[in-house]
XYZ file of C-alpha atoms in Angstrom:
441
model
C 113.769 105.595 47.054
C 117.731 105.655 48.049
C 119.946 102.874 46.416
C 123.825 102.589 48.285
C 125.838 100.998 45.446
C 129.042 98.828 46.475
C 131.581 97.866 43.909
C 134.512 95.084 45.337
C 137.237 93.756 42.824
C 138.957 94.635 39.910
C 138.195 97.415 37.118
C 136.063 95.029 34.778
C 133.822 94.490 37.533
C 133.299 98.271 38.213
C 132.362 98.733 34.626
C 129.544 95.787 35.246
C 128.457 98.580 38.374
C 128.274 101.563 36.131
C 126.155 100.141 33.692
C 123.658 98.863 36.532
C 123.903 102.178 38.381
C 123.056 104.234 35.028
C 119.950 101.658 34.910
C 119.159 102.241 38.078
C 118.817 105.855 37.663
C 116.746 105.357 34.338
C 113.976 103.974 36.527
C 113.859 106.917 38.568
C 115.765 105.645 42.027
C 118.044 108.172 43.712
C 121.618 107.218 43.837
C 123.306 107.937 47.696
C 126.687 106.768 48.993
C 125.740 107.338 52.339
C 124.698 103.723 53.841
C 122.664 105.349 56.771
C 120.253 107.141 54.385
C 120.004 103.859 51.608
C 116.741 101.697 51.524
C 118.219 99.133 48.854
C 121.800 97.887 48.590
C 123.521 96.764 45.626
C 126.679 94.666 46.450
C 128.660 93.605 42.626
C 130.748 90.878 44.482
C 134.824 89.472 43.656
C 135.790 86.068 44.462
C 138.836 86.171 42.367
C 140.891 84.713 45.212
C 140.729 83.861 49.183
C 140.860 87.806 50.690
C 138.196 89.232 47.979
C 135.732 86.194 48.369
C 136.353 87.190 52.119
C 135.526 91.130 51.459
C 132.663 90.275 49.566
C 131.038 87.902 52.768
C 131.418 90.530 55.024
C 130.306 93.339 52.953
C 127.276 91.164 52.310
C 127.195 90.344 56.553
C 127.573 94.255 57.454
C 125.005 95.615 55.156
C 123.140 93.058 56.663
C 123.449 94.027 59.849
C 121.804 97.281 58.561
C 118.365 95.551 57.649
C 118.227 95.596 61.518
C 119.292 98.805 62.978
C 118.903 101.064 59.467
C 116.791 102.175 56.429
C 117.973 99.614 54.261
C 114.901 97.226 53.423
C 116.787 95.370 50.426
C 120.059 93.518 49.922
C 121.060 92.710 46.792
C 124.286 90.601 45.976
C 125.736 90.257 42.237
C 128.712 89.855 40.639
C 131.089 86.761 40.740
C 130.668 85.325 44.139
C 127.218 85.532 43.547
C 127.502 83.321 40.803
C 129.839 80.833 42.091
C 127.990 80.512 45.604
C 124.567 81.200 44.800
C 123.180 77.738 46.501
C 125.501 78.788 49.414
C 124.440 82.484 49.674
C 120.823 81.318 49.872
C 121.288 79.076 52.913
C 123.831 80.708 55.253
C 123.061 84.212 54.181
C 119.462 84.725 54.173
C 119.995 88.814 54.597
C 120.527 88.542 51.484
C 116.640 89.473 49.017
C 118.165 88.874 45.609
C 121.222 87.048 43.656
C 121.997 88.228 39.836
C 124.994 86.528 38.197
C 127.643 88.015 36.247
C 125.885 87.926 32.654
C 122.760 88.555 34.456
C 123.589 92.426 35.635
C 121.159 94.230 33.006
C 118.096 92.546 35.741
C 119.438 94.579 38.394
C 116.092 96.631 38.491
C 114.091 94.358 37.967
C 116.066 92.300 41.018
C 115.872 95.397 43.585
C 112.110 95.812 42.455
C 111.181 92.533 42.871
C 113.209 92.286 46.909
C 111.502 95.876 47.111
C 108.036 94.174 46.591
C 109.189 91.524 49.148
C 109.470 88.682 47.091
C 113.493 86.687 46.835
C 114.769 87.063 43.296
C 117.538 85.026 41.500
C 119.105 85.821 37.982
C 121.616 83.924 36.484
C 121.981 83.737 32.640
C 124.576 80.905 30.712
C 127.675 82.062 30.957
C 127.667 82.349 27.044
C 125.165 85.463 26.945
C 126.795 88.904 26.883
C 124.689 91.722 28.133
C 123.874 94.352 25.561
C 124.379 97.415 28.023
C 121.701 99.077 26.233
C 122.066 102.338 28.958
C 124.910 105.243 29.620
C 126.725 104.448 32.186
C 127.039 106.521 35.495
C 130.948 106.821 35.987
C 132.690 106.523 38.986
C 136.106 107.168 38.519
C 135.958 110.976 38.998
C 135.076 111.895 34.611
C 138.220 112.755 33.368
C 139.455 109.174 33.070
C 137.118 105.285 32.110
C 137.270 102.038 31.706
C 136.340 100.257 28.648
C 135.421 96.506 29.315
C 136.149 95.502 25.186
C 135.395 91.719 26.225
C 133.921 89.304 28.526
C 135.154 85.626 29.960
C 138.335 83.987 29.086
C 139.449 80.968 27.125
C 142.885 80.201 28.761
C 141.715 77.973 31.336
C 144.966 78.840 33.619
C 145.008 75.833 35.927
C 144.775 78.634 39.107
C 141.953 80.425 38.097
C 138.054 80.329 38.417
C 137.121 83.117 36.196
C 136.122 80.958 33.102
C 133.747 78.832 35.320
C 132.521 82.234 36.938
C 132.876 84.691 33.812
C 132.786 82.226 30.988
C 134.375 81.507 27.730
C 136.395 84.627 25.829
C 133.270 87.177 24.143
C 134.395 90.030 22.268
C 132.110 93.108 22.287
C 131.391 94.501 18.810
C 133.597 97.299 17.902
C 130.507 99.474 16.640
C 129.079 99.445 20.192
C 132.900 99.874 21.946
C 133.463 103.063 18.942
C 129.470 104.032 20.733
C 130.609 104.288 23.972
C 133.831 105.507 23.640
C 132.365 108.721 21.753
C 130.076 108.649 24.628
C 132.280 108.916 27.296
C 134.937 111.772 25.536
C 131.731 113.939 24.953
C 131.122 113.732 28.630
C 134.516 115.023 29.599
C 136.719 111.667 29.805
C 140.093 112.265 28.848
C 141.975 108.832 29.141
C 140.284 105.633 28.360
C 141.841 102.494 30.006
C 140.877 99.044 27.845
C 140.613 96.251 29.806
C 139.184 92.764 29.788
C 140.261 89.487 31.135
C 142.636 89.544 27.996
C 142.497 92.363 25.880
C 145.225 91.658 23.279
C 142.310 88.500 21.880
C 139.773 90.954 21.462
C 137.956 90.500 17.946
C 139.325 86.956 17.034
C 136.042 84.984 18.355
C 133.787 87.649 16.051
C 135.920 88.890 13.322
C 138.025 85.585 12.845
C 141.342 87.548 13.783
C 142.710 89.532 16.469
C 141.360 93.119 15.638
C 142.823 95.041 18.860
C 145.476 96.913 16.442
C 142.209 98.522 14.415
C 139.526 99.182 17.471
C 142.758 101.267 18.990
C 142.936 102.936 15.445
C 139.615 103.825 15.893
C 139.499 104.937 18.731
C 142.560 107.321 18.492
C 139.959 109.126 15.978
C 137.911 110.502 18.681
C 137.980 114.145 20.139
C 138.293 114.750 23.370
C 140.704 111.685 24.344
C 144.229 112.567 25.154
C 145.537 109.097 26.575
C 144.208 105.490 25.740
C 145.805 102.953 27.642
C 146.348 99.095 27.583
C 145.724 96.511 30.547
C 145.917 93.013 30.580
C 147.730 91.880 27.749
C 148.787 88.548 27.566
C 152.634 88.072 26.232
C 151.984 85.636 23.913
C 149.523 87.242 21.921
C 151.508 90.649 21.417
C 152.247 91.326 18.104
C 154.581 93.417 15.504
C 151.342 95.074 14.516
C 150.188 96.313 18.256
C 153.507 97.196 18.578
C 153.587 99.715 15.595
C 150.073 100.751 16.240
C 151.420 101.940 19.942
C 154.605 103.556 18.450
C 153.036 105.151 15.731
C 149.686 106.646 17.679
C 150.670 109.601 19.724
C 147.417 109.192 21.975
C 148.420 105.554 22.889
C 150.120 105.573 26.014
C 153.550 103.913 25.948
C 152.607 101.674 28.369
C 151.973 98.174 28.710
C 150.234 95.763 31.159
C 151.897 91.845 30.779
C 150.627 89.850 33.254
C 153.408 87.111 33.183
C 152.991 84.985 36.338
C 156.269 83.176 36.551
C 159.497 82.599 34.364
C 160.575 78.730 35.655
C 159.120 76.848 32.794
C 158.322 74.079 35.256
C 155.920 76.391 36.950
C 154.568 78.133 33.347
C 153.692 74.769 32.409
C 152.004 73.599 35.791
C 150.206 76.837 35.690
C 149.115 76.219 32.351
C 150.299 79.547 30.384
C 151.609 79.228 26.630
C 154.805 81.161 26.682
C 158.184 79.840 28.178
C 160.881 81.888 29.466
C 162.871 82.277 26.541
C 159.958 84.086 25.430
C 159.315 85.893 27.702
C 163.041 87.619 27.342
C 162.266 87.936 23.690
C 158.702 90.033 23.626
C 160.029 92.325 26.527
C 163.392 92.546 24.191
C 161.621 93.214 21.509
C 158.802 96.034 23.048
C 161.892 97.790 24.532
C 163.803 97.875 21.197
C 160.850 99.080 19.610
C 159.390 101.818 21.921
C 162.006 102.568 24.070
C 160.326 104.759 26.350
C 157.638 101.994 27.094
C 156.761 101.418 30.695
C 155.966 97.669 31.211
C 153.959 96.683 34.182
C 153.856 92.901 34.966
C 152.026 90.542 38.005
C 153.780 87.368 39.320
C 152.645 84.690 41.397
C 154.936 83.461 44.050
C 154.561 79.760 46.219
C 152.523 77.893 43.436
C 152.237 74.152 44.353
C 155.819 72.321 43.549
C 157.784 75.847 43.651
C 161.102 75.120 45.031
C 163.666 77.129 46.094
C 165.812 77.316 42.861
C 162.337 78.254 40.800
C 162.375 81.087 43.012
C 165.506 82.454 42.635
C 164.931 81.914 39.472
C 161.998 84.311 39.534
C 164.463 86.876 41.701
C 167.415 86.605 38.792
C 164.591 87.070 35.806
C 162.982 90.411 37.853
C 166.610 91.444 38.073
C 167.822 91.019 34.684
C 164.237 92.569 32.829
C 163.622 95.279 35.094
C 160.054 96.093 35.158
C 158.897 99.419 35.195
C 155.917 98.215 37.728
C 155.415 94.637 38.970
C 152.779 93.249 41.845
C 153.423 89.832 43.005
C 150.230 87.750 45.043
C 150.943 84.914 46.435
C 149.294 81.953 45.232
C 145.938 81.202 46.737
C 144.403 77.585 46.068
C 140.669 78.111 44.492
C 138.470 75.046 45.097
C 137.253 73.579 41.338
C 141.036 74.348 39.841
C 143.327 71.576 39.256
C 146.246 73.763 40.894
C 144.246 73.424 44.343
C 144.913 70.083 44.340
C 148.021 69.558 42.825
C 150.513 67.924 45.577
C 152.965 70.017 46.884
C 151.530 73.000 48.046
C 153.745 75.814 49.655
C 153.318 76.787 53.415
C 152.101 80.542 53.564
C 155.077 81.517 55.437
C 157.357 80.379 52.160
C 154.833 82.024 50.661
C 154.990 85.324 52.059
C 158.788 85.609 52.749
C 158.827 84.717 48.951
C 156.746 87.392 48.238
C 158.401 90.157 50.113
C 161.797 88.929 48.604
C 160.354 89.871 44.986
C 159.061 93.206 46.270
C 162.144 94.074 47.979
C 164.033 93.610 44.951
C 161.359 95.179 42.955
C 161.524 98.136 45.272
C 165.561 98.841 44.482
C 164.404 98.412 40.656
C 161.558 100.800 41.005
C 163.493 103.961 42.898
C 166.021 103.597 40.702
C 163.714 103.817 37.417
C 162.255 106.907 39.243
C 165.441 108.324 39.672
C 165.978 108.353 36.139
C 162.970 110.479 35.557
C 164.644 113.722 37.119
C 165.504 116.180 34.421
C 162.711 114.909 32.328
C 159.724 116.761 30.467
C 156.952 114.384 30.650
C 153.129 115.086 30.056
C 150.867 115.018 33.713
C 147.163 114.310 33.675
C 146.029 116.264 36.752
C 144.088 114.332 39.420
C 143.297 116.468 42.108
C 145.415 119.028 44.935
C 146.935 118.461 48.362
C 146.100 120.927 50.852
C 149.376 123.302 50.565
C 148.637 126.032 47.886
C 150.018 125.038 44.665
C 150.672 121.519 44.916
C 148.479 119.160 42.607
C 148.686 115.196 42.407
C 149.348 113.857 38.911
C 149.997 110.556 36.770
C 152.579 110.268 34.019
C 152.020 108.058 30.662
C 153.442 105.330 33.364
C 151.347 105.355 35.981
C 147.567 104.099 35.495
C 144.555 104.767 38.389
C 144.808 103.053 41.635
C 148.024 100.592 40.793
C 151.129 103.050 39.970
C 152.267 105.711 41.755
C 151.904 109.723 41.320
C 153.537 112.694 40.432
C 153.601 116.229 42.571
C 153.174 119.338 40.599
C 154.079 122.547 42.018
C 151.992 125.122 40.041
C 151.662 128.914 40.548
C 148.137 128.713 37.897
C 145.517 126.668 39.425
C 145.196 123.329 37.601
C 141.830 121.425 37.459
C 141.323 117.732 37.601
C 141.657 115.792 33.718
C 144.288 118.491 32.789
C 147.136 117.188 30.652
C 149.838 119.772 31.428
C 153.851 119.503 31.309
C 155.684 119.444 33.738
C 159.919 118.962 34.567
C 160.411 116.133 36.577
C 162.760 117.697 39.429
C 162.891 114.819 42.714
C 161.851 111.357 43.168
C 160.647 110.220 46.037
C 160.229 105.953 46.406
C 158.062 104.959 43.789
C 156.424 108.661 43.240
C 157.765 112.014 41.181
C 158.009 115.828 42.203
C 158.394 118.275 39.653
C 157.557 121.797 38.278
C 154.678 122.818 36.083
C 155.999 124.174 32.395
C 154.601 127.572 32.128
């Protein structure tokens, strides 16, 4: 029997599809990523905001589609939309064999059986329970580089966001079982190990009483075989002097940091519900600058949030301006039904919305070629990724540049390089947001 996995949404979700996948293939099903030779179909769903809830329907509707012209005898949906619109996915897509929620994932064989058998399924466990993962995982991300989901759920309760009512309350996973998998993963060739979670700079304080990130990354650091650790997700307020000397003092800690900050105008901090105000905002990026000063900070803002105005966002434009991010993304703010910011009064038309939006990024652009401009002339450690077509040309990542969100570095190379290679090279162009250099012989 074939199983086509699909995995939507963000990194802690695709972590949630390795573990099922490496279950899957303990039972004995054959994995295939080819959808016209699958008889089962695994979908792990987003519905983090309007366009992913949107991408998960149709995924769901075109494998559907499948049922009746293909192989495929078994449709399987899980992941977050499935748990927020289980009733719904039941009525208006009945494609659909069998529904496992987000804490419910370690069922997934015992879901595709059970649709396989021709019988509907439905899994969902309180959003308290966090699954044991009691299998290896079947990476994705190519081996030389994983994701390691330290934590589950979230306790912030931002007034624009579902995932605590999709995801649940903030679980930390025990660092024994993290130490486990980590070991795990280096013995089977990864080389960088990217910790995320919806907040990973909690982890530990709902098990061990205090925030324990500082000693897992310790830890961690201890293993052979991993070059680069990096940190996602890390919410400002909870940064402190300790992480800070644990990243400057551990050479296998990338100097990099992911600070999702969402908005400067207090007004709008406060309506969104996050703890920090502006003023400290300037002084944690202050202070991570003064103390690593090669530290790349990558940050996420949310422009057109109901009761923006026009002086919050240039506001926003004069804060981007004056801190300089190494990396920033900016969505624009989509109202999620159940969250008091969807109905809040004065929401922004999506035209603001947008032309707010692309103002950010164009300033953020000028910010960003400039930073890379600075790079020429430097020596900086590449983990290899792959190679373009023309001989001797490889694609790269610097310390600053995680999977799928930053941008690359080209490495012209005489000796072949393979993929997961850490090699250095002298940065000698920049091109927009992306590097050219020469390999270090």
């Amino acid at each position: 029997m074939k199983l086509l996995f699909v995995s939507l949404g963000c990194d802690k979700n695709l972590v949630d599809s390795e573990v099922m996948l490496g279950l899957i293939r303990d039972r004995g099903w054959e994995i295939t990523d080819d959808e016209n030779e699958a008889e089962a179909v695994v979908v792990n769903t987003c519905c983090f905001i309007h366009d992913a809830k949107e991408e998960s329907i149709n995924t769901l509707i075109e494998i559907g589609e499948l049922k009746k012209t293909g192989k495929v005898k078994v449709l399987v949906a899980a992941g977050c939309l499935a748990q927020r619109y289980h009733d719904e996915i039941k009525e208006e897509l009945p494609e659909v064999d069998a529904i496992i929620g987000t804490t419910a994932y370690e069922h997934i064989v015992e879901a595709v059986e059970t649709a396989w058998n021709g019988k509907n399924y439905e899994k969902l466990e309180e959003l308290s329970y966090l699954p044991k993962n009691e299998t290896t995982r079947i990476t994705t991300t190519g081996g030389h580089y994983a994701y390691l989901k330290i934590a589950e759920g979230c306790d912030k309760h931002c007034t624009y966001c579902i995932i605590p009512k999709i995801r649940g309350d903030f679980r930390s996973v025990p660092m024994e079982k993290l130490l486990e998998e980590a070991s795990y993963l280096a013995l089977n060739g990864v080389k960088e190990l990217i910790l995320v979670a919806q907040e990973t700079t909690l982890y530990g304080k709902d098990i061990y009483g205090e925030k324990k990130l500082p000693e897992l990354l310790r830890e961690l650091c201890k293993i052979s075989g991993l070059e680069w650790i990096r940190l996602l997700y890390c919410y400002p307020e909870e940064i402190t002097d300790e992480l800070i000397q644990v990243i400057r003092e551990e050479n296998k800690i990338c100097n990099y940091l992911d600070m999702p900050i969402q908005h400067c105008a207090d007004s709008i901090l406060k309506r969104m519900g996050r703890r920090t105000s502006k003023a400290e905002l300037v002084e944690i990026v202050t202070r991570l600058r003064r103390e690593i000063p090669d530290i790349c900070l990558r940050t996420t803002l949310i422009t057109g949030f109901p009761g923006e105005t026009e002086e919050d966002h240039k506001e926003l434009l004069d804060f981007v301006d004056a801190m300089e991010f190494d990396r920033l993304g900016v969505f624009t703010y989509s109202p999620e039904e159940n969250t008091a910011a969807a109905k809040m009064e004065n929401q922004i038309d999506e035209k603001v919305k947008c032309r707010r939006q692309q103002e950010l990024m164009e300033l953020q652009q000028e910010i960003a070629f400039e930073k890379a401009e600075d790079s020429e002339g430097r020596r900086l450690m590449v983990m290899i990724e792959g190679s373009l077509p023309e001989d001797g040309v490889y694609i790269g990542r610097t310390y600053k540049d995680a999977p799928k969100v930053d941008g690359y570095i080209f490495v012209n190379s005489e000796r072949e390089l393979l993929s997961g290679e850490l090699v250095p090279v002298y940065v000698t162009d920049a091109k927009d947001y992306d590097l050219i250099g020469e390999l270090i012989q």
